[in-house]
Coordinates of C-alpha atoms in Angstrom, one line a residue:
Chain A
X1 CA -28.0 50.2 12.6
X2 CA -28.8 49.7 8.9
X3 CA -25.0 48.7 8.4
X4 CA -25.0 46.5 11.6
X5 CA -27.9 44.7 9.8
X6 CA -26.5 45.2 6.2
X7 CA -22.8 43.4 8.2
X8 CA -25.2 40.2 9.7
X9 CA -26.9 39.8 6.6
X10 CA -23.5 39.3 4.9
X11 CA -22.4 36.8 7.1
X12 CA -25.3 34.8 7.1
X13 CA -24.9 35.0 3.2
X14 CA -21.7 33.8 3.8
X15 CA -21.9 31.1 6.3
X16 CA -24.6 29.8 3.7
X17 CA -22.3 29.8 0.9
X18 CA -19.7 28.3 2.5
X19 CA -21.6 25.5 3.7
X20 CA -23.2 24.8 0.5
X21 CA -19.8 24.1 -1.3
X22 CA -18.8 21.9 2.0
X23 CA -22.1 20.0 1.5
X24 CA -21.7 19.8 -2.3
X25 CA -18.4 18.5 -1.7
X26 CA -19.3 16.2 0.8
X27 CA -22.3 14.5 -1.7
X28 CA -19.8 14.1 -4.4
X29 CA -17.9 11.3 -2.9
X30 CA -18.0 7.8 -4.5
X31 CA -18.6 4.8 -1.8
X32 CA -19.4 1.3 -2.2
X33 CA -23.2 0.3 -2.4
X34 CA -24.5 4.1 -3.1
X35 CA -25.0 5.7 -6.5
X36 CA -22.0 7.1 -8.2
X37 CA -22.1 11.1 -8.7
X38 CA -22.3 11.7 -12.2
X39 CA -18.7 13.4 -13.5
X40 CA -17.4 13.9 -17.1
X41 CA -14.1 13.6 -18.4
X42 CA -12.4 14.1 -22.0
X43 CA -10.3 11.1 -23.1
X44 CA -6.9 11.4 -25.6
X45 CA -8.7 11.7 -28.3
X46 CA -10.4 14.5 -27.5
X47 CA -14.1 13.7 -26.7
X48 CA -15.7 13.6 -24.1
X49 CA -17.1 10.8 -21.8
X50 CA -20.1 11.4 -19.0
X51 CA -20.7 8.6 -16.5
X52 CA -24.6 8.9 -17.0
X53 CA -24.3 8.2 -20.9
X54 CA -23.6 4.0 -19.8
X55 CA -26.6 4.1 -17.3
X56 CA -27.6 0.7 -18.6
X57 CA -24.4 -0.9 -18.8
X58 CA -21.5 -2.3 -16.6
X59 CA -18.8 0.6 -16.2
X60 CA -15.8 -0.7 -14.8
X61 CA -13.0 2.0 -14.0
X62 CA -9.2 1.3 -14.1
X63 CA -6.8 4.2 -12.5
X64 CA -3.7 4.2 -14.4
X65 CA -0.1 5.5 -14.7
X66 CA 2.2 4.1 -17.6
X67 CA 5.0 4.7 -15.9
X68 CA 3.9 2.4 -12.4
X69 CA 5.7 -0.3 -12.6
X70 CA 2.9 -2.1 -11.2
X71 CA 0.7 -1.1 -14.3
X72 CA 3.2 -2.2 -16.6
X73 CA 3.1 -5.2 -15.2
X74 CA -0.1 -6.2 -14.8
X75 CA -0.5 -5.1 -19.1
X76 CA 3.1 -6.9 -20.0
X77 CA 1.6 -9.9 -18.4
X78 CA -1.3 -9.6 -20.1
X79 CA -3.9 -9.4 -17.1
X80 CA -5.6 -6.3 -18.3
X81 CA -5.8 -6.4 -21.9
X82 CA -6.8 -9.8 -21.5
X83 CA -9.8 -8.8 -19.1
X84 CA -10.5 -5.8 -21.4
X85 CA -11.2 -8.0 -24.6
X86 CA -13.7 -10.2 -22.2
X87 CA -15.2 -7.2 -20.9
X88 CA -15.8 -5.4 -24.4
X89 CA -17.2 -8.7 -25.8
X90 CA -19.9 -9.1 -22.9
X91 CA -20.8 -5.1 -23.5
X92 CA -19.0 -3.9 -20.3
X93 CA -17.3 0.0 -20.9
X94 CA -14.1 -0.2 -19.5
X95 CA -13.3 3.4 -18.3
X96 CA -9.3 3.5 -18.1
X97 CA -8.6 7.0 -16.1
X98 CA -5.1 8.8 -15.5
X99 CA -5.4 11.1 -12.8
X100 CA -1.3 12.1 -13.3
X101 CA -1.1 15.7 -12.7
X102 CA 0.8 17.8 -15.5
X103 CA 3.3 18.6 -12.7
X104 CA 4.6 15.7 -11.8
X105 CA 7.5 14.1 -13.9
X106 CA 5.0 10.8 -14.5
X107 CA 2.5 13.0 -17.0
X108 CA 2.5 11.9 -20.3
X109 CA 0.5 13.8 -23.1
X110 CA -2.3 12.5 -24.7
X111 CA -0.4 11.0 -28.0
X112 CA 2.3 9.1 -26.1
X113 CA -0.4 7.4 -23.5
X114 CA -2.6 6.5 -26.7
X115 CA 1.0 5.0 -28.2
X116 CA 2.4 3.6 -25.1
X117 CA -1.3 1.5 -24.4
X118 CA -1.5 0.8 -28.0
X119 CA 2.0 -1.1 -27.3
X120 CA 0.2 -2.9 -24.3
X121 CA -2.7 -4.2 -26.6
X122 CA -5.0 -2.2 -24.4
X123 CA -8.7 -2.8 -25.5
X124 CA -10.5 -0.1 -23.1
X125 CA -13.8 2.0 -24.5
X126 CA -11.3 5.2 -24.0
X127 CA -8.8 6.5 -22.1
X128 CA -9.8 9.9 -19.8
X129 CA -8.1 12.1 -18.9
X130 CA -8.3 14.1 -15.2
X131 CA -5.0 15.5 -14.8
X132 CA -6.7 17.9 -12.2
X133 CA -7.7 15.1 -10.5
X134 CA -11.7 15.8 -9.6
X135 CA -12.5 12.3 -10.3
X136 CA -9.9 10.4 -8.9
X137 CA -10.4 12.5 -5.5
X138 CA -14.5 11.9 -6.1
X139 CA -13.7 8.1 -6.0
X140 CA -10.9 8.6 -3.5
X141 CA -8.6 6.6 -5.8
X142 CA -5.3 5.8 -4.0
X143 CA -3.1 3.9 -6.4
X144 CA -2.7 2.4 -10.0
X145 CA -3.7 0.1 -10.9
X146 CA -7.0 1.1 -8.7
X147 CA -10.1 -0.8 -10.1
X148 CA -14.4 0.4 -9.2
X149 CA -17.1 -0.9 -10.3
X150 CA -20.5 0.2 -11.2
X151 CA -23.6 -1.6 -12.0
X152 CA -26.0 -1.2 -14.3
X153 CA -28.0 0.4 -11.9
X154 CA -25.1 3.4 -11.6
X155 CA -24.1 1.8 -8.5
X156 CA -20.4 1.2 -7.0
X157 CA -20.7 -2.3 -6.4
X158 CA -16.7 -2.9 -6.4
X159 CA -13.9 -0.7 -5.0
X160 CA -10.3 -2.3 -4.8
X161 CA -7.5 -4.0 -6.3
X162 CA -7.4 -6.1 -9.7
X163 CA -6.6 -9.3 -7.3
X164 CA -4.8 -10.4 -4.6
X165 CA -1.1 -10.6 -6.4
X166 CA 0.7 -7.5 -5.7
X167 CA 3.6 -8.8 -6.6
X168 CA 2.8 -10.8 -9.8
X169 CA 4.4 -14.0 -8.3
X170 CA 1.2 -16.4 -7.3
X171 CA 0.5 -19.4 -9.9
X172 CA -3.1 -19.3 -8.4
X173 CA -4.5 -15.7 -7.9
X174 CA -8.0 -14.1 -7.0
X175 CA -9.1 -11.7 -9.3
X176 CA -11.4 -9.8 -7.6
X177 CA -12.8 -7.8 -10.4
X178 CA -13.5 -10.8 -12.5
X179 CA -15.2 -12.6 -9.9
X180 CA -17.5 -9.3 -9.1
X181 CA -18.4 -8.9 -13.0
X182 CA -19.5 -12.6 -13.4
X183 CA -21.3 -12.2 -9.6
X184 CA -23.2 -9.2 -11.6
X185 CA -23.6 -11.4 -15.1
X186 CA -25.1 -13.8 -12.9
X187 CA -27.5 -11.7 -10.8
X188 CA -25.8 -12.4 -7.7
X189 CA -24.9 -10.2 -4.5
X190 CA -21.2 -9.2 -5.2
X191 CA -19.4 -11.1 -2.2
X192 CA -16.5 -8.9 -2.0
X193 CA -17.2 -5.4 -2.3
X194 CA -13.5 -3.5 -0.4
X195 CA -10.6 -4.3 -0.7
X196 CA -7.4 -2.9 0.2
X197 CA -5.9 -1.6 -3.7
X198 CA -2.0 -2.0 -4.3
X199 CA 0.3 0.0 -6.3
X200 CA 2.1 3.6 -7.0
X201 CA 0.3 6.0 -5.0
X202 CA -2.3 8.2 -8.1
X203 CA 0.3 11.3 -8.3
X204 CA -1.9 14.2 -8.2
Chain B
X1 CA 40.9 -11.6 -11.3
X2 CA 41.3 -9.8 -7.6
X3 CA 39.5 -12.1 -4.6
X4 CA 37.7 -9.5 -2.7
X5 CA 35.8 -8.8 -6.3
X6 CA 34.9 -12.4 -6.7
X7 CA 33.8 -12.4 -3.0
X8 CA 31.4 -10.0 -3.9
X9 CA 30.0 -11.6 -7.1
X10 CA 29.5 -14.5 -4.6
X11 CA 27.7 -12.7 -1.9
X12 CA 25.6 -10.4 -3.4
X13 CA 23.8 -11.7 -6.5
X14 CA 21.8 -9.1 -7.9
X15 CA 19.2 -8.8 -10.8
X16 CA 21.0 -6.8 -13.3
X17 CA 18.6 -4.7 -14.9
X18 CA 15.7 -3.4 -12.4
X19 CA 15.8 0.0 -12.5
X20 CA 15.4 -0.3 -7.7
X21 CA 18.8 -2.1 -7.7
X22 CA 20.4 1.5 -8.5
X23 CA 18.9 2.9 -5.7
X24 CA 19.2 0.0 -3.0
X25 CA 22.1 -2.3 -1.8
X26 CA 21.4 -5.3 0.0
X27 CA 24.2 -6.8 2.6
X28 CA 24.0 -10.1 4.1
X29 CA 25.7 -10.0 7.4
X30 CA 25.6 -13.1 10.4
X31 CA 27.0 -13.0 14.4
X32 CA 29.6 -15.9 14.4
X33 CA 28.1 -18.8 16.6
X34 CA 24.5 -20.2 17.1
X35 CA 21.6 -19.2 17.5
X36 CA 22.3 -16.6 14.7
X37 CA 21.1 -13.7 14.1
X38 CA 21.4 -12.2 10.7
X39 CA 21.0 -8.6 9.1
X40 CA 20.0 -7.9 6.1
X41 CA 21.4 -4.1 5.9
X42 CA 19.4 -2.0 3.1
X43 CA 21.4 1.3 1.7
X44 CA 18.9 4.0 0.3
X45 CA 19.8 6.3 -2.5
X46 CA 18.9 10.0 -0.7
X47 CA 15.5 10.9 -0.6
X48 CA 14.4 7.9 -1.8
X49 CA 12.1 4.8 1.3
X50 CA 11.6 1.5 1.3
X51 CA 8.4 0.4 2.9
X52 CA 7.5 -0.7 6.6
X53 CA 5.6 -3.8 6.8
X54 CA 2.2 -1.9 6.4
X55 CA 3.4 0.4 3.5
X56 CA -0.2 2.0 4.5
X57 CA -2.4 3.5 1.9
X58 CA 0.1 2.6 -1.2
X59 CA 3.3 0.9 -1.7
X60 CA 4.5 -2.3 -0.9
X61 CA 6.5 -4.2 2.0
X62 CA 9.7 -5.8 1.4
X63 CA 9.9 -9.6 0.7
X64 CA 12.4 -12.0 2.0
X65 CA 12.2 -15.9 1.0
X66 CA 15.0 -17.8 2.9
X67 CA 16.9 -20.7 1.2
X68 CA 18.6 -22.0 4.6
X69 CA 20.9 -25.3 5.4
X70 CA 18.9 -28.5 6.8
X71 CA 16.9 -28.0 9.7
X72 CA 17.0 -24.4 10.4
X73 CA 14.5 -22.2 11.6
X74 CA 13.7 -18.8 10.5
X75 CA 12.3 -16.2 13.1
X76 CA 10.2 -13.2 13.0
X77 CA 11.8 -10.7 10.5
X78 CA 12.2 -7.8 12.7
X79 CA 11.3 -4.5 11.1
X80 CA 12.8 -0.9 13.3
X81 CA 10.4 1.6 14.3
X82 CA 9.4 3.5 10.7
X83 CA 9.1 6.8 9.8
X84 CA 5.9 8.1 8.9
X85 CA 5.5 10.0 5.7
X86 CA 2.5 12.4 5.4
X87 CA 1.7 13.7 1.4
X88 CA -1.1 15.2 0.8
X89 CA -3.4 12.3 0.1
X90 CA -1.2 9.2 1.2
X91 CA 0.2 8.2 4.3
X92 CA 3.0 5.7 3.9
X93 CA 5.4 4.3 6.8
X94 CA 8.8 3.4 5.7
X95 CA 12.8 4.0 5.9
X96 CA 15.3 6.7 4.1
X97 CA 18.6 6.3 3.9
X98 CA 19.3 2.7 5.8
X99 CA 17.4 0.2 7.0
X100 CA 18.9 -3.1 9.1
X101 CA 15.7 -5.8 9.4
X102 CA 16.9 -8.7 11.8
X103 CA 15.9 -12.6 12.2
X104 CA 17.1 -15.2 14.2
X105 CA 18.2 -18.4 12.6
X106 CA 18.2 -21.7 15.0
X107 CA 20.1 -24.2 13.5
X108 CA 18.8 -28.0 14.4
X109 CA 19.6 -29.5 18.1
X110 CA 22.3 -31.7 18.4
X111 CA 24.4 -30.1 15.0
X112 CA 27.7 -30.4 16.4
X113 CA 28.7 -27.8 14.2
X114 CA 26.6 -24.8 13.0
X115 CA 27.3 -23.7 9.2
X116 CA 25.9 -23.8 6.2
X117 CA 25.3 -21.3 3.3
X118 CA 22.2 -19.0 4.1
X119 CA 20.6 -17.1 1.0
X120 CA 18.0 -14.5 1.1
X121 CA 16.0 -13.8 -1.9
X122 CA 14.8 -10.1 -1.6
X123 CA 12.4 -8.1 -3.5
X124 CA 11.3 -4.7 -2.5
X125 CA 9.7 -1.4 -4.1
X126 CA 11.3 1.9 -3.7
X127 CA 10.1 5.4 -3.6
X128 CA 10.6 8.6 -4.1
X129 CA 8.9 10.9 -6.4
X130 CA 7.6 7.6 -8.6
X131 CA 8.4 3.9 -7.6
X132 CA 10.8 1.2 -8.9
X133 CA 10.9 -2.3 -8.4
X134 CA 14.1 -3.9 -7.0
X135 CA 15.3 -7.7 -6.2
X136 CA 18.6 -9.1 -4.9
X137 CA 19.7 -12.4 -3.9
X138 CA 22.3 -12.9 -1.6
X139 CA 24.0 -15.3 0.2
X140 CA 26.5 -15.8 2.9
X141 CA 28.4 -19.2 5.3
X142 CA 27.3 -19.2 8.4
X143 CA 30.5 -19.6 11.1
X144 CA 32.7 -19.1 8.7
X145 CA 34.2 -15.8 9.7
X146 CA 32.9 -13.6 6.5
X147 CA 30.3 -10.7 7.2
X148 CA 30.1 -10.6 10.8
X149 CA 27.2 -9.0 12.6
X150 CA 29.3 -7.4 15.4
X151 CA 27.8 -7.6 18.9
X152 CA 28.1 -4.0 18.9
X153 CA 26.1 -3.7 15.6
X154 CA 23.7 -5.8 16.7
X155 CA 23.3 -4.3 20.0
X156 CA 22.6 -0.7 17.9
X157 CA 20.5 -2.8 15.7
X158 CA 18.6 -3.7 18.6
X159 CA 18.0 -0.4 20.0
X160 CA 15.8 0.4 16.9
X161 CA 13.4 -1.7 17.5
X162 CA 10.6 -1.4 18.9
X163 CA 9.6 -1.8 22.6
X164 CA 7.1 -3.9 24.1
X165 CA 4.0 -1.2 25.4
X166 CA 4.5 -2.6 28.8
X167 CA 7.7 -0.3 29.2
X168 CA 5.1 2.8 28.4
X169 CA 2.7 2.0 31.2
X170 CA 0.1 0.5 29.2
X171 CA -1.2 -3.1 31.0
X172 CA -3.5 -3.9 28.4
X173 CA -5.6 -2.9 24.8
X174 CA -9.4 -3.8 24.3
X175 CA -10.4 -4.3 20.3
X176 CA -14.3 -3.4 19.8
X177 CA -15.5 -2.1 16.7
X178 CA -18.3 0.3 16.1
X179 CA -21.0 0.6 13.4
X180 CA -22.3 3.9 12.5
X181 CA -24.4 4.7 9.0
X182 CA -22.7 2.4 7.4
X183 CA -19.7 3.3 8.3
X184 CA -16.8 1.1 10.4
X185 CA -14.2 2.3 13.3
X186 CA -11.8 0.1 15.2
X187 CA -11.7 1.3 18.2
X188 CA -8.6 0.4 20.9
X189 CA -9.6 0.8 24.6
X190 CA -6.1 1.1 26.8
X191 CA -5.6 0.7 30.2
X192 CA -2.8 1.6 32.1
X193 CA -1.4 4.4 33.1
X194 CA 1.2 5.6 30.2
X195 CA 4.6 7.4 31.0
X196 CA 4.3 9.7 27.6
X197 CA 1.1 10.8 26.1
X198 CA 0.7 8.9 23.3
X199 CA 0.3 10.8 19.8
X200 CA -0.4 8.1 16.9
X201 CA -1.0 4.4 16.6
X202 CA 0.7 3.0 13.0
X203 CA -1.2 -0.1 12.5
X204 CA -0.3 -3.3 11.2
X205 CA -2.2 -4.2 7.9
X206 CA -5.2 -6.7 8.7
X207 CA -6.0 -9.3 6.4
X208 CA -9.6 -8.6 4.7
X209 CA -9.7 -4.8 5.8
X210 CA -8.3 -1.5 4.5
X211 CA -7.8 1.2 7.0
X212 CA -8.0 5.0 6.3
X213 CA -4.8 6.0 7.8
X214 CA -5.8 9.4 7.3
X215 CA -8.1 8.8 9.7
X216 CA -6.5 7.2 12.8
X217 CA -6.6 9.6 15.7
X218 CA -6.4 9.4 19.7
X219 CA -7.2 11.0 22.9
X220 CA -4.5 8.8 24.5
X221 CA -6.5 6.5 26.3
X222 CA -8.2 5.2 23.1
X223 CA -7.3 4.6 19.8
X224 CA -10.0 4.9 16.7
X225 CA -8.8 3.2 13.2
X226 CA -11.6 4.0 10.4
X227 CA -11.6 0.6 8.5
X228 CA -13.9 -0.8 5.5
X229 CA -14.6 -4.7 5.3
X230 CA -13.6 -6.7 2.3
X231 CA -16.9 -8.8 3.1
X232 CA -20.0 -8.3 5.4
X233 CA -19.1 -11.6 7.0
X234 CA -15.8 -10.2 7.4
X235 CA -14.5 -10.3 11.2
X236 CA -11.8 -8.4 13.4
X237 CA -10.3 -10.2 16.3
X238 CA -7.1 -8.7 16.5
X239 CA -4.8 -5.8 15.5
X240 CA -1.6 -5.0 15.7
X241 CA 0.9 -1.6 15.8
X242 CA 2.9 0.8 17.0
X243 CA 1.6 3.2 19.6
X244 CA 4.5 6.6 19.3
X245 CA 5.2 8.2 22.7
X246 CA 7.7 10.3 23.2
X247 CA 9.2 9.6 19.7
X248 CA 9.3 6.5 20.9
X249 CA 7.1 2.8 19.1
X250 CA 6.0 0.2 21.4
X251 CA 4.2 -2.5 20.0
X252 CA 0.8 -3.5 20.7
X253 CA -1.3 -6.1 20.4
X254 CA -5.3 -5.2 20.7
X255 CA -7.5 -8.1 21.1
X256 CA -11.6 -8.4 20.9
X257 CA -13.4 -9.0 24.1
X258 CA -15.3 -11.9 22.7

């Protein structure tokens, strides 16, 4: 009897503990118009970057992979660095984030990211690094370049593409993240809060 | 200089240099007479895809831009049924090995004589491990006896297409969408009574949604497609796809009740 009891009152332990982890899992996901879960990250540098530290401050995130050739070309064509200078004179942090995993042939170590984006004329706040890839699953990021933003508030406001020019070949293009950070500059409702991101797949 | 070598210089203009030209040729082939229908025949390096025309949560489709002689029209580019590639966090729906897309080309009433020099400018990104960007042009005179699209070829061609979903039994598909904390689901209501139990729906892309084609699942009769508006104001009137049956795609068309 007192082992039948000791037996149920492992189980109920265990059911418990199981279904705390699936519920912290569950509340650690990043979706548009809810606060983002707080997560901190190293950059190639060495220090370290938490999310809650910019509370106060436009945090836009940019998934990258310097060997996508849809990240190189939105840097050779001078999209990004361009909209990092903007960002970094109005105050905005500009979080770029590489969630390449060490095993896949697409990892670069920390010294030949910081040359290769020095090469672009990157201008971001830092670089992080989540080869294990807990933050790019916590914002469900599915490509690079994959852009989020988060207000001041520590709200995802933006979760998407750069614009609306996969392909780099439009004279006129929408740049979706622009147009959500002046929406925020100016105190309005950001219009367009989804869309569908383009690019390499993030190789986790 | 041998002519069969400046033949191909002629035909197939590529751009030297982008790393998805060594993994993809592009050939340009025609039937002889009018209406045309022409082929553009993709060869894939092993192991590496090319992209359906919803690449799905990544990727990108292929891109043709037709330079074609006065008058002519361009049809549909028809895409074969894809395969669909599970990893673990991206779907994607595309082609290994070889692809044929075909298109019909009407050349003007009354043109006593079809011809003309056709070009297709193509750009595409290939897969396999990491992605490379590839473009070709090329070009080819239509009716004049060079790259034929044999009846047989085309007839094979053919046979990869897709069906319509009337040949599976299914008479018609209701679009709603539901609304639950937040969250969005297209949902496709069939009717009919299908030949083959139906086991996945690969969706078309629709303009100012993304879908969670993780997410896409079905009893058979109905068909639920998580999706996530690009604006509140955002609507859905129609969707398009493949419903797979028996290994087989018939294409749908889903429209709103309203």
């Amino acid at each position: 009897m007192k082992h039948a009891a000791a037996f149920l009152f492992l189980m109920l332990a265990m059911s418990f503990a199981s279904r705390a982890t699936a519920a912290d899992a569950k509340g650690a996901k990043a979706s548009v118009g809810k606060e983002v879960p707080d997560f901190t990250l190293t950059d190639i540098t060495g220090k370290t970057h938490k999310l809650s530290e910019y509370r106060g401050k436009v945090v836009v995130l940019e998934w990258t992979n310097p060997n996508c050739p849809f990240v190189v070309r939105v840097y050779k064509d001078g999209i990004i660095p361009q909209m990092q200078k903007e960002a970094a004179s109005k105050g905005i942090v500009w979080l770029t984030i590489n969630s390449t995993s060490k095993s896949h042939k697409d990892f670069e170590p920390n010294e030949s990211l910081r040359e290769t984006y020095a090469g672009w004329n990157a201008s971001h706040s830092a670089l992080l690094v989540d080869a294990e890839g807990t933050v790019g699953r916590m914002f469900d990021a599915r490509t690079t370049p994959h852009m989020f933003v988060i207000n001041e508030q520590g709200t995802l406001v933006y979760d998407g593409a750069l614009d609306d020019d996969p392909r780099g070949s439009k004279s006129q293009r929408i740049n979706y993240v622009i147009n959500c950070l002046n929406e925020l500059e100016g105190g309005e409702e950001v219009r367009t809060a989804t869309t569908k991101p383009y690019g390499c797949s993030v190789k986790y | 200089m041998k002519p069969i070598l400046c033949s191909l210089l002629l035909h197939s203009i590529t751009a030297f240099g982008m790393p998805g030209n060594d993994t993809v040729q592009v050939q340009l082939l025609a039937t002889e007479a009018a209406p045309f229908t022409v082929a553009l025949k993709f060869t894939i390096k092993p192991e590496w895809y090319l992209y359906w025309k919803n690449p799905g949560d990544a990727g990108l489709p292929i891109e043709v831009k037709w330079d074609l002689p006065e008058g002519y029209r361009v049809g549909e580019l028809l895409h074969p049924t894809p395969s669909k590639f599970v990893y673990d966090e991206v779907i994607a729906y595309g082609y290994k090995r070889e692809l044929v897309l075909l298109c019909t080309l009407t050349p003007p009433p009354g043109t006593p004589r079809a011809g003309g020099t056709v070009r297709a400018n193509i750009d595409w990104l290939v897969c396999k491990e990491s992605c490379v960007r590839g473009s070709a042009t090329t070009e080819l005179v239509l009716g004049s006896g060079e790259s034929i699209l044999t009846k047989e070829e085309l007839d094979f061609h053919t046979h990869a297409l897709p069906v319509p979903s009337s040949n599976l039994g299914v008479s018609s598909a209701n679009l709603r969408v539901e609304s639950k904390d937040d969250e969005l689901t297209a949902v496709i209501d069939l009717t009919g009574t299908p030949s083959h139990r139906i086991t996945d729906f690969y969706p078309e892309m629709i303009p100012n949604f993304v879908i969670d084609h993780h997410g896409i699942t079905t009893d058979g009769a109905t068909i639920r497609i998580p999706i996530r508006s690009y604006e509140t104001s955002s609507t859905l009137q129609e969707m398009r796809g493949l419903l797979v049956a028996n290994g087989i795609a018939y294409e749908l068309v889903a429209r709103g009740s309203q």
